[in-house]
Coordinates of C-alpha atoms and ligand atoms in Angstrom, one line a residue:
M100 CA 0.0 0.0 0.0
E101 CA 1.3 3.4 -0.9
D102 CA 1.6 5.6 2.3
N103 CA 1.6 8.8 0.4
A104 CA -1.8 8.1 -1.1
V105 CA -3.2 7.2 2.3
K106 CA -1.9 10.5 3.7
R107 CA -3.3 12.6 0.9
A108 CA -6.7 10.8 1.2
A109 CA -6.7 11.5 5.0
E110 CA -5.9 15.2 4.5
I111 CA -8.8 15.5 2.0
I112 CA -11.2 13.7 4.4
A113 CA -10.0 15.6 7.5
G114 CA -10.6 18.9 5.6
G115 CA -14.0 17.9 4.3
K116 CA -17.2 19.5 5.5
L117 CA -19.6 16.9 4.1
V118 CA -18.0 13.5 3.5
I119 CA -19.9 10.6 2.2
A120 CA -18.9 7.0 1.2
L121 CA -20.1 4.8 -1.7
T122 CA -19.3 1.2 -1.1
G123 CA -19.7 -2.0 -3.1
A124 CA -19.1 -5.7 -2.9
G125 CA -15.3 -5.4 -2.6
I126 CA -15.6 -4.0 0.9
S127 CA -17.2 -7.3 2.1
V128 CA -14.8 -9.6 0.4
E129 CA -12.5 -9.7 3.5
S130 CA -15.6 -10.8 5.4
G131 CA -15.8 -13.9 3.2
I132 CA -18.5 -12.7 0.8
P133 CA -17.6 -13.1 -2.9
A134 CA -17.8 -10.0 -5.1
F135 CA -19.7 -10.1 -8.4
R136 CA -17.0 -9.1 -10.9
G137 CA -13.3 -9.9 -11.1
A138 CA -11.4 -13.1 -10.1
Q139 CA -13.7 -15.5 -8.2
G140 CA -16.6 -13.1 -8.7
L141 CA -20.1 -14.6 -8.5
W142 CA -20.8 -13.6 -12.1
E143 CA -18.1 -16.0 -13.3
K144 CA -20.1 -18.8 -11.8
Y145 CA -23.6 -17.5 -12.5
D146 CA -25.1 -15.6 -15.4
P147 CA -26.6 -12.4 -13.8
M148 CA -29.4 -12.3 -16.3
E149 CA -30.4 -15.8 -15.3
V150 CA -30.2 -15.4 -11.6
A151 CA -30.4 -11.7 -10.8
H152 CA -33.1 -10.5 -13.2
I153 CA -36.6 -10.0 -11.8
E154 CA -38.1 -11.8 -14.9
S155 CA -35.9 -14.9 -14.1
F156 CA -37.1 -14.8 -10.5
R157 CA -40.7 -14.7 -11.6
R158 CA -40.2 -17.4 -14.2
N159 CA -38.1 -19.8 -12.1
P160 CA -38.0 -18.8 -8.4
Q161 CA -36.8 -22.3 -7.5
K162 CA -33.6 -21.9 -9.6
V163 CA -32.9 -18.3 -8.4
W164 CA -33.5 -19.4 -4.8
Q165 CA -30.8 -22.1 -5.1
M166 CA -28.2 -19.4 -5.6
L167 CA -29.8 -17.1 -3.0
S168 CA -29.8 -19.7 -0.3
E169 CA -26.2 -20.4 -1.0
L170 CA -25.4 -16.7 -0.6
Y171 CA -27.6 -16.4 2.5
Q172 CA -25.5 -19.2 4.2
I173 CA -22.4 -17.1 3.6
V174 CA -23.9 -13.6 4.4
L175 CA -25.8 -14.6 7.5
N176 CA -22.6 -15.9 9.0
A177 CA -20.4 -13.1 7.9
K178 CA -19.0 -10.5 10.3
P179 CA -17.9 -6.9 9.6
N180 CA -14.2 -6.6 8.8
P181 CA -11.8 -3.7 9.6
A182 CA -13.0 -1.7 6.5
H183 CA -16.6 -1.6 7.8
V184 CA -15.3 -0.8 11.3
A185 CA -13.2 2.0 10.0
L186 CA -16.1 3.7 8.3
A187 CA -18.2 3.4 11.4
R188 CA -15.4 5.0 13.4
L189 CA -15.2 7.9 10.9
E190 CA -18.9 8.5 11.4
Q191 CA -18.5 8.5 15.2
M192 CA -15.7 11.0 14.8
G193 CA -18.1 13.3 13.0
K194 CA -16.2 13.0 9.7
L195 CA -18.6 10.9 7.7
T196 CA -22.2 12.0 7.1
A197 CA -23.6 8.8 5.4
I198 CA -22.7 5.6 3.6
I199 CA -24.4 4.8 0.4
T200 CA -23.9 1.0 -0.1
Q201 CA -24.8 -1.2 -3.0
N202 CA -24.4 -4.2 -0.6
V203 CA -27.3 -6.0 0.9
D204 CA -25.4 -7.8 3.7
A205 CA -26.1 -5.2 6.5
L206 CA -22.4 -5.4 7.5
H207 CA -22.1 -1.6 7.8
Q208 CA -24.9 -1.5 10.3
K209 CA -23.5 -4.5 12.1
A210 CA -20.2 -2.6 12.4
G211 CA -22.1 0.3 14.0
S212 CA -22.7 2.8 11.2
K213 CA -25.9 4.7 11.8
R214 CA -26.7 6.4 8.5
V215 CA -26.6 3.7 5.8
I216 CA -28.5 4.1 2.6
E217 CA -29.1 0.7 1.0
F218 CA -29.1 1.6 -2.6
H219 CA -29.8 -1.9 -3.8
G220 CA -32.2 -2.8 -1.0
S221 CA -31.6 -5.3 1.8
G222 CA -31.5 -9.1 2.2
E223 CA -32.7 -8.8 5.8
S224 CA -36.4 -8.6 4.8
L225 CA -38.5 -10.4 2.2
T226 CA -41.9 -9.8 0.7
C227 CA -44.5 -12.2 -0.5
L228 CA -45.1 -11.8 -4.3
K229 CA -48.7 -12.8 -3.9
C230 CA -50.1 -11.0 -0.9
G231 CA -47.4 -8.4 -0.1
K232 CA -46.8 -9.6 3.5
D233 CA -43.4 -8.7 4.9
Y234 CA -41.0 -11.1 6.6
S235 CA -37.8 -10.8 8.5
I236 CA -35.1 -13.2 7.4
D237 CA -35.1 -14.6 10.9
D238 CA -38.6 -15.8 10.4
V239 CA -38.0 -17.6 7.1
D240 CA -37.1 -21.2 6.8
L241 CA -34.2 -21.2 4.3
K242 CA -34.2 -25.0 4.0
Q243 CA -37.4 -24.8 2.1
I244 CA -36.6 -23.7 -1.5
P245 CA -38.3 -21.5 -2.5
P246 CA -39.5 -20.2 0.8
T247 CA -43.2 -19.4 0.9
C248 CA -45.7 -17.2 2.7
S249 CA -48.5 -18.5 4.8
C250 CA -50.7 -17.6 1.8
G251 CA -48.7 -20.0 -0.4
G252 CA -47.0 -17.1 -2.4
I253 CA -43.3 -17.1 -3.0
L254 CA -41.1 -14.9 -0.9
K255 CA -38.6 -12.5 -2.6
P256 CA -35.8 -10.8 -0.7
D257 CA -36.1 -7.0 -0.7
I258 CA -33.0 -6.7 -2.9
V259 CA -33.0 -4.8 -6.2
F260 CA -32.9 -7.3 -9.0
F261 CA -31.9 -6.2 -12.5
G262 CA -35.0 -4.9 -14.2
E263 CA -36.3 -3.4 -10.9
P264 CA -36.2 0.3 -9.9
I265 CA -33.9 1.6 -7.1
P266 CA -36.0 2.3 -4.0
P267 CA -37.1 5.9 -4.6
Y268 CA -36.1 7.2 -1.1
A269 CA -32.6 5.7 -1.5
L270 CA -32.2 7.3 -5.0
E271 CA -33.4 10.8 -3.8
E272 CA -31.4 10.8 -0.6
S273 CA -28.2 9.5 -2.3
F274 CA -28.3 12.1 -5.1
A275 CA -29.2 14.9 -2.7
L276 CA -26.1 14.0 -0.7
A277 CA -24.0 13.6 -3.9
Q278 CA -24.8 17.2 -4.8
K279 CA -23.9 18.6 -1.4
A280 CA -20.8 16.5 -0.5
D281 CA -17.4 17.9 -0.8
V282 CA -15.6 14.5 -0.5
V283 CA -16.7 11.1 -1.6
I284 CA -14.9 8.0 -0.5
V285 CA -15.5 5.2 -3.1
A286 CA -14.5 1.8 -1.8
G287 CA -14.7 -1.7 -3.2
T288 CA -17.0 -1.0 -6.2
S289 CA -16.3 -1.7 -9.9
A290 CA -18.4 1.4 -10.7
Q291 CA -20.0 -0.4 -13.6
V292 CA -23.6 -0.6 -12.4
Y293 CA -25.8 2.5 -12.8
P294 CA -27.2 4.6 -11.4
A295 CA -25.0 3.9 -8.3
A296 CA -21.9 4.6 -10.4
Q297 CA -23.2 8.0 -11.3
I298 CA -22.9 9.2 -7.7
P299 CA -19.1 10.1 -7.8
Y300 CA -19.6 11.8 -11.2
T301 CA -22.5 13.9 -9.9
A302 CA -20.5 14.9 -6.8
K303 CA -17.4 15.7 -8.9
Q304 CA -19.5 18.0 -11.1
R305 CA -20.3 20.0 -8.0
G306 CA -16.7 20.3 -7.0
A307 CA -16.3 17.3 -4.7
R308 CA -13.0 15.4 -4.3
I309 CA -13.0 11.7 -4.8
V310 CA -10.9 9.3 -2.8
E311 CA -11.0 5.8 -4.2
V312 CA -10.0 2.5 -2.5
N313 CA -9.9 -0.6 -4.7
L314 CA -7.7 -3.6 -5.5
E315 CA -7.6 -2.4 -9.1
P316 CA -8.3 0.7 -11.2
T317 CA -11.9 1.3 -12.3
P318 CA -13.5 3.6 -14.8
L319 CA -13.5 6.3 -12.1
T320 CA -9.7 6.0 -11.5
G321 CA -8.6 7.8 -14.7
S322 CA -11.5 10.2 -14.8
V323 CA -12.9 11.6 -11.5
T324 CA -10.7 10.1 -8.8
D325 CA -8.3 12.5 -7.1
V326 CA -6.5 10.0 -4.9
F327 CA -6.4 6.3 -5.7
C328 CA -5.4 4.0 -2.8
Q329 CA -4.7 0.6 -4.4
G330 CA -5.1 -2.4 -2.1
K331 CA -7.4 -4.1 0.3
A332 CA -10.1 -2.0 1.8
G333 CA -9.6 -3.8 5.1
Q334 CA -6.1 -2.5 5.3
I335 CA -6.4 0.9 3.6
L336 CA -9.5 2.3 5.2
P337 CA -8.3 1.7 8.8
A338 CA -5.0 3.4 7.9
I339 CA -6.8 6.4 6.4
V340 CA -9.1 6.7 9.4
E341 CA -6.2 6.5 11.8
E342 CA -4.5 9.3 10.0
V343 CA -7.7 11.4 9.9
E344 CA -8.0 10.9 13.6
R345 CA -4.4 12.1 14.1
L346 CA -4.9 15.1 11.9
I347 CA -8.1 16.3 13.5
Q348 CA -6.6 15.9 17.0
T349 CA -3.5 18.1 16.2
Ligands
OAD117 P1 -18.3 -5.7 -8.1 O1 -18.2 -7.1 -7.9 O2 -18.7 -5.3 -9.5 O3 -16.9 -5.0 -7.9 C1 -16.2 -5.2 -6.7 C2 -15.0 -4.3 -6.7 O4 -14.3 -4.5 -5.5 C3 -14.0 -4.6 -7.9 O5 -13.6 -3.4 -8.5 C4 -12.8 -5.3 -7.1 O6 -11.5 -4.9 -7.7 C5 -12.9 -4.6 -5.8 N1 -12.4 -5.4 -4.6 C6 -12.4 -6.8 -4.5 N2 -11.9 -7.1 -3.3 C7 -11.5 -6.0 -2.7 C8 -10.9 -5.6 -1.4 N3 -10.6 -6.6 -0.5 N4 -10.7 -4.3 -1.2 C9 -11.0 -3.4 -2.0 N5 -11.5 -3.6 -3.2 C10 -11.8 -4.9 -3.6 O7 -19.3 -5.1 -7.0 P2 -20.2 -3.8 -7.1 O8 -19.5 -2.7 -7.7 O9 -20.7 -3.6 -5.7 O10 -26.3 -5.4 -8.0 O11 -21.4 -4.3 -8.0 C11 -22.5 -3.4 -8.2 C12 -23.7 -4.2 -8.3 O12 -23.6 -5.2 -9.3 C13 -24.1 -5.0 -7.1 O13 -24.8 -4.2 -6.1 C14 -25.0 -6.0 -7.6 C15 -24.2 -6.4 -8.8 O14 -25.0 -7.0 -9.9 C16 -27.4 -5.9 -7.8 O15 -27.5 -7.0 -7.3 C17 -28.6 -5.1 -8.2

């Protein structure tokens, strides 16, 4: 990891008035949850249009639920890693206003972050496609595939499938923040899925500075990113936050 990039990132964050973070699957990789793209990504094993499109879910819920139950086994046993903890600490320090996450694993909340906007919904709750009844994941028997409602309808996790809209409150709140933020920390996202990937561009147009943390460059890196910290989020974010803490104490 490049110390200089970490220092520059920390200076930008420490000097920021409204700092937000945009996170993606990469931030949970060190918690044991596979990302979608890249080496060992889920989309190498599954075709997203077959398992993550709402039409596929409606057509063949049994098949989609096979993948979902496999993922739930991993996600429900996963714990926040030092990257999640570092962002929670930054919020506690008063230096992070909100996290916009594309993840549905609730690990930011489990790490203690309070203001988390779940841009792609949440895996913690499910809705019956027939009668609309809501369920908590704790009340669903994941051994039954697909899980069903007391009315016999099929349950769908409240995650955004391809072909479904972003929850309106998440969209509005995220873009309102993107327009006001003066710093955006982008961590562990390939920045390929829109409209989430638009957030750093919108912020940049309003003059924000972009700090990016990723194992590898993304389309943001050569365009809007001001400081690129290459490496594992679980190592880099704690180092940045430690440096921010040092800066604001002195
Ligand atoms: P991706 O899987 O597309 O990208 C993960 C990114 O994290 C890649 O750029 C990796 O280089 C990086 N990465 C992997 N491990 C890392 C680590 N330890 N530290 C830092 N970076 C690491 O995930 P997203 O960008 O979140 O949508 O994907 C966006 C959306 O595509 C997801 O929300 C999901 C998917 O289809 C829906 O399900 C609607």
